[in-house]
Short mmCIF file of C-alpha atoms and ligand atoms in Angstrom, two decimals:
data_model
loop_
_atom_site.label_atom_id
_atom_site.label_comp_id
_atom_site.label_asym_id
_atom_site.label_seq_id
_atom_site.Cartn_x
_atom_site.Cartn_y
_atom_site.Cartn_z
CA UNK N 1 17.16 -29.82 -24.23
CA UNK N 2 15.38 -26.18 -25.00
CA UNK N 3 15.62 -23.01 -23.58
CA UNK N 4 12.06 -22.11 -22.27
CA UNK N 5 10.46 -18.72 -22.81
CA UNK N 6 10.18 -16.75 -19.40
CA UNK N 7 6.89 -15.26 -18.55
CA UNK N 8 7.59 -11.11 -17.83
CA UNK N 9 5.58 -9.40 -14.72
CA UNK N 10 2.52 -8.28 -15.24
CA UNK N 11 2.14 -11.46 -16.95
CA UNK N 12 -1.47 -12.77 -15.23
CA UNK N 13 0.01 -16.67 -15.82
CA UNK N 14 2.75 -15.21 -13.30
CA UNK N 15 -0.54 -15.22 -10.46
CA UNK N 16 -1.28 -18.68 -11.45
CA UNK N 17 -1.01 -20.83 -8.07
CA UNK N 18 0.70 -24.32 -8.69
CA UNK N 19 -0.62 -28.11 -8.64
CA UNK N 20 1.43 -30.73 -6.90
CA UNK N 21 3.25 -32.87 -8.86
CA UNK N 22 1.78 -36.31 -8.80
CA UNK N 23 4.40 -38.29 -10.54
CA UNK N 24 7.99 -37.75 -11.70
CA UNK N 25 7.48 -38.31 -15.81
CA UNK N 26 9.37 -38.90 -18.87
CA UNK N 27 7.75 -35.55 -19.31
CA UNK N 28 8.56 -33.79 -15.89
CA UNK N 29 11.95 -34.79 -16.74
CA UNK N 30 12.23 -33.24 -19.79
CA UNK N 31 11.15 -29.74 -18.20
CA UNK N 32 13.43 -30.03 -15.36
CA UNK N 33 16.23 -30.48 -17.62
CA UNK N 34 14.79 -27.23 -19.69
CA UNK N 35 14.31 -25.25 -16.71
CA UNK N 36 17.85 -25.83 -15.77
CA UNK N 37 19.19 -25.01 -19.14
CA UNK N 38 16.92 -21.97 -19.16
CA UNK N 39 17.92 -20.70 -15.85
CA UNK N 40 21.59 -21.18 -16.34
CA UNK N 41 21.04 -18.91 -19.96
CA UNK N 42 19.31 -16.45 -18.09
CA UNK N 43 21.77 -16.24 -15.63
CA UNK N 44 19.54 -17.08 -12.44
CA UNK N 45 20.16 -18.91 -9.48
CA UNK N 46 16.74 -20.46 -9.62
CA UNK N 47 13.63 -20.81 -11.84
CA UNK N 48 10.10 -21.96 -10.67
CA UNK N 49 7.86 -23.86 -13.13
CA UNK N 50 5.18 -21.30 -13.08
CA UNK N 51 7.56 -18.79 -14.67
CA UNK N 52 7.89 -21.16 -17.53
CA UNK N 53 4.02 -21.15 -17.80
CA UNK N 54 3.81 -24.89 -16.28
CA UNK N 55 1.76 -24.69 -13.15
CA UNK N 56 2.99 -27.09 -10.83
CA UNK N 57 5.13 -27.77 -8.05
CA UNK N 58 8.47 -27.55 -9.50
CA UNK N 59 11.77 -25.48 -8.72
CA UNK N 60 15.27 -25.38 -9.81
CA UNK N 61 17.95 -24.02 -7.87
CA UNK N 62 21.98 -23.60 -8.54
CA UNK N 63 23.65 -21.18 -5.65
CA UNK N 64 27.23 -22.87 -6.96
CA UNK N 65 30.15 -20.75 -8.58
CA UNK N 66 30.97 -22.83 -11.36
CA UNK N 67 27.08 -23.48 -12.49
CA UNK N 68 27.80 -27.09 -12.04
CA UNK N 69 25.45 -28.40 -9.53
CA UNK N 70 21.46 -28.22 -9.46
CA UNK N 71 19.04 -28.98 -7.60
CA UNK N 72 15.67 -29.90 -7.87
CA UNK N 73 12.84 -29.59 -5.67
CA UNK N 74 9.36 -31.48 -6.40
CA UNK N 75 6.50 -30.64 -4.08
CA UNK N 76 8.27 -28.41 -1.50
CA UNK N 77 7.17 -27.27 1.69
CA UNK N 78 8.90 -24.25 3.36
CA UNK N 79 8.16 -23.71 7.34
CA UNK N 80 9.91 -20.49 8.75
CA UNK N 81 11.69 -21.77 11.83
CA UNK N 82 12.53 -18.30 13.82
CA UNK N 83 10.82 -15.20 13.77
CA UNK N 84 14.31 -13.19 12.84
CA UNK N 85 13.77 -11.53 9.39
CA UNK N 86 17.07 -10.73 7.18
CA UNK N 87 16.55 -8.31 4.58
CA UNK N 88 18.51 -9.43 0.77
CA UNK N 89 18.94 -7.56 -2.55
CA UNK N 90 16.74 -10.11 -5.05
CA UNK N 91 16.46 -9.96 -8.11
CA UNK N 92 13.98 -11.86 -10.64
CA UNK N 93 14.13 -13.24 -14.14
CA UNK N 94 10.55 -12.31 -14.05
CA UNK N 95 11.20 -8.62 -13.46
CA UNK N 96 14.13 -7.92 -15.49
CA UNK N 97 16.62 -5.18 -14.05
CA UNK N 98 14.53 -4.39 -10.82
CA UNK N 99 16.34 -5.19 -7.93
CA UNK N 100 15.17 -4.22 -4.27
CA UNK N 101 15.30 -5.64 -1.03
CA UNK N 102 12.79 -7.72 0.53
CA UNK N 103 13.00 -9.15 4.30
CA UNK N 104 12.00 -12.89 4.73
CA UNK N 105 12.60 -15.35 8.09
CA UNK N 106 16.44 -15.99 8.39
CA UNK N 107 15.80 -19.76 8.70
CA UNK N 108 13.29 -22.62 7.43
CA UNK N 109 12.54 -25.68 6.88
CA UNK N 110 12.88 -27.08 3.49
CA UNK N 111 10.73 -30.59 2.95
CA UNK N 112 10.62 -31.61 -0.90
CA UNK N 113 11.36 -34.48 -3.33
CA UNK N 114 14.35 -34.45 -5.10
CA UNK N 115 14.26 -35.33 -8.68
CA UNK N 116 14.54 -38.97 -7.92
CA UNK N 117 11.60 -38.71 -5.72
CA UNK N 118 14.53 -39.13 -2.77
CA UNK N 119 12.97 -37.25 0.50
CA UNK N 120 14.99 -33.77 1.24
CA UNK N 121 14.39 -32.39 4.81
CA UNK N 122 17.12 -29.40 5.70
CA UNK N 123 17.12 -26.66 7.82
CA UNK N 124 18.44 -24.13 6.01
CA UNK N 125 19.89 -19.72 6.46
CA UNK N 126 22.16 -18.01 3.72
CA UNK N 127 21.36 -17.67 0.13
CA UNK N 128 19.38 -20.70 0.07
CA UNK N 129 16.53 -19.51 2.90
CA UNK N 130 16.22 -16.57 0.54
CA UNK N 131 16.18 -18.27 -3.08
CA UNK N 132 13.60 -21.24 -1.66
CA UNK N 133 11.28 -18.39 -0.27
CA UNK N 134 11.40 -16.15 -3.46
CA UNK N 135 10.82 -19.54 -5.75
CA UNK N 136 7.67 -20.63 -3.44
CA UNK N 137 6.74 -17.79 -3.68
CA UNK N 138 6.20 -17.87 -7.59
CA UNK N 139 4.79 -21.12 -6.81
CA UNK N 140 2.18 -19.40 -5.00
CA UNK N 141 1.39 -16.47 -7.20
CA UNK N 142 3.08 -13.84 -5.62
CA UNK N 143 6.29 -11.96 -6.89
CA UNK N 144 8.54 -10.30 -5.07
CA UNK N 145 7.42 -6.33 -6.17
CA UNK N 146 4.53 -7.20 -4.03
CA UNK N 147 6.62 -7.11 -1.15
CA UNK N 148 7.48 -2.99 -1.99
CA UNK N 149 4.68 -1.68 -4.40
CA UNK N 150 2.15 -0.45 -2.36
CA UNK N 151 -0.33 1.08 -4.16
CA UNK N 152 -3.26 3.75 -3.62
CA UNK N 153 -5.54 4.85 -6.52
CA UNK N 154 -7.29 8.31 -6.01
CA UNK N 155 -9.89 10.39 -8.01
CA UNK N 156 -10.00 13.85 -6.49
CA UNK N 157 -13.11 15.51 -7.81
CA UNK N 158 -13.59 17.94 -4.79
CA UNK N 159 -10.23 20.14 -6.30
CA UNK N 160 -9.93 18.98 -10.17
CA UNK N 161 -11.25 17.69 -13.26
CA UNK N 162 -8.24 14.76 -13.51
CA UNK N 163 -8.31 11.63 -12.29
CA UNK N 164 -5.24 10.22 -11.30
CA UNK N 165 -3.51 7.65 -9.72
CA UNK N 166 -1.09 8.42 -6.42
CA UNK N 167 1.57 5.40 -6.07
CA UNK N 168 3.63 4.64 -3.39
CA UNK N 169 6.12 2.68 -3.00
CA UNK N 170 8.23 2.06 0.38
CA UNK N 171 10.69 5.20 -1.08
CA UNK N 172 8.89 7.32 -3.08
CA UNK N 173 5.03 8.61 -4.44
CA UNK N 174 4.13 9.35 -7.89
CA UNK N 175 1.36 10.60 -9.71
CA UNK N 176 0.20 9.81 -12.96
CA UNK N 177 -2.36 11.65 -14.68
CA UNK N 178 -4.83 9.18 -16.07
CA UNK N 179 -7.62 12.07 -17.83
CA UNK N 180 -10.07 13.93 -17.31
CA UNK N 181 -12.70 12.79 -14.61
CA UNK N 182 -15.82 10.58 -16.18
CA UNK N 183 -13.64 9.50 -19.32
CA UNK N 184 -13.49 5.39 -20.22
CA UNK N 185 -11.17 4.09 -18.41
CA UNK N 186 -11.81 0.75 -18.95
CA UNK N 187 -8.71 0.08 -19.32
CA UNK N 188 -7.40 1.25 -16.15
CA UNK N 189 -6.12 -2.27 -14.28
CA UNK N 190 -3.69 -2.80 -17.27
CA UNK N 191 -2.25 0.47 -17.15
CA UNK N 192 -2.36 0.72 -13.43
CA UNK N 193 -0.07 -2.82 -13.81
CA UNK N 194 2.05 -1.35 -16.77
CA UNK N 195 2.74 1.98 -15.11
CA UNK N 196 3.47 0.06 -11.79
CA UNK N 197 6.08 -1.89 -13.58
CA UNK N 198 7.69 1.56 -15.14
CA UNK N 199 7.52 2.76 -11.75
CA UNK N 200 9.36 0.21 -10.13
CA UNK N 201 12.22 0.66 -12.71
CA UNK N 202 12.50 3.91 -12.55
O1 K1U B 301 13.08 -16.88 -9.47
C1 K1U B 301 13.76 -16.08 -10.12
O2 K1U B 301 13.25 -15.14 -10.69
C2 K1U B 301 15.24 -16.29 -10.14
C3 K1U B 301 15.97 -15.31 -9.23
C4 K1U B 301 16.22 -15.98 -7.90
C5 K1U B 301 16.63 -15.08 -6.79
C6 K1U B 301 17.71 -14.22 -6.88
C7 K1U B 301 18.08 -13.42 -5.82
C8 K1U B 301 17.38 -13.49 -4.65
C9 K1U B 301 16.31 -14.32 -4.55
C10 K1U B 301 15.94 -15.14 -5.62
C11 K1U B 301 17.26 -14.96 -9.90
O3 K1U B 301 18.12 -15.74 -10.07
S1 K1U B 301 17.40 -13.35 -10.45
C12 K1U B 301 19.10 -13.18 -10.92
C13 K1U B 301 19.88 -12.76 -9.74
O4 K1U B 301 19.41 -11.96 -8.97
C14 K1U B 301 21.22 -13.28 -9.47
C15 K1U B 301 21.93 -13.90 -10.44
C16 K1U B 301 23.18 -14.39 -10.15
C17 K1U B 301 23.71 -14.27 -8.88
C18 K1U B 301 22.98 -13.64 -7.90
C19 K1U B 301 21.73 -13.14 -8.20
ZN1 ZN B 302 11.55 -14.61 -9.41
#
């Protein structure tokens, strides 16, 4: 087994959207068995493939106390069944030390293989609901800052030579002075991304 290397937000492989899996290899094996090393290193109660830079279908879970019982789920399919929201403290081994809370349907339907291509149909609420939404979510290219950096970019000629950037997010706003107006700033989508990520740690 190996301990896989973790892609970090604002990683652009993190935006990648996943294939399905089409069959459960020698190979597929092999990852599942370093994902769950990996996420049980990093300390994480679940892992999708695309944060190991594989782009498919894939997610480990273990929501035990004594780290002794994953779970593996191949192709999954999550269906919100109520409208209820519940709001949870996540965290992500994407997004190291950011933790902030993100509301998601209380209960949904979980359809997936299993990693003996065994069918797994539950109707799940709790930890679980959460965790499965977060990790399809990475499946899908979206992480869960999304969910609480909104952003607004503004150049204000009209009252100053500067060009910055106003940021909100859903407690605060920030400005960041980017220079002077009609300076390169080719370079501006990286550190918009890079000074989000500061932001949302700060
Ligand atoms: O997908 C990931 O980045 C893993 C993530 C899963 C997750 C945690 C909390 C809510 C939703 C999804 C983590 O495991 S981050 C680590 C973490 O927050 C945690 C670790 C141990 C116990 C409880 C939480
Ligand atoms: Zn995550």
């Amino acid at each position: 087994m190996a301990l896989l290397p973790i892609l970090n937000y604002p990683d652009p492989r993190l935006r990648t959207i996943a294939k399905p899996v089409k069959e459960v290899t020698a190979e597929i094996k092999t990852l599942i068995a370093d994902m769950i090393e990996t996420m049980y290193d990093a300390q994480g109660i679940g892992l999708a493939a695309s944060q190991v830079d594989r782009h498919i279908q894939l997610i480990v879970m273990d929501l035990s106390e004594d780290k002794n019982s994953p779970r593996v789920f191949i192709n999954p399919k999550v269906t919100p069944l109520v409208e209820e929201k519940q709001p949870y403290e996540e965290g992500c081994l994407s997004v190291p030390e950011v933790y902030d809370s993100v509301e998601r349907p209380k209960k949904v339907r979980i359809e997936a293989l299993d990693e003996h291509g065994k069918k797994i149909d539950e109707e799940v609420e709790g930890l679980l609901a959460v965790c499965i939404q977060h990790e399809m979510d990475h499946l899908n290219g979206v992480i869960f800052v999304d969910y609480f950096l909104n952003t607004a970019f503004s150049c204000v000629n009209e009252y100053s030579e500067w060009m910055f950037l106003i940021l909100e997010n859903k407690k605060n706003f920030y400005v960041v002075f980017l220079g002077k107006c009609g300076t390169n700033i080719g370079k501006l989508e990286l550190l918009f991304v890079g000074t989000l990520t500061a932001l949302a740690l700060f």
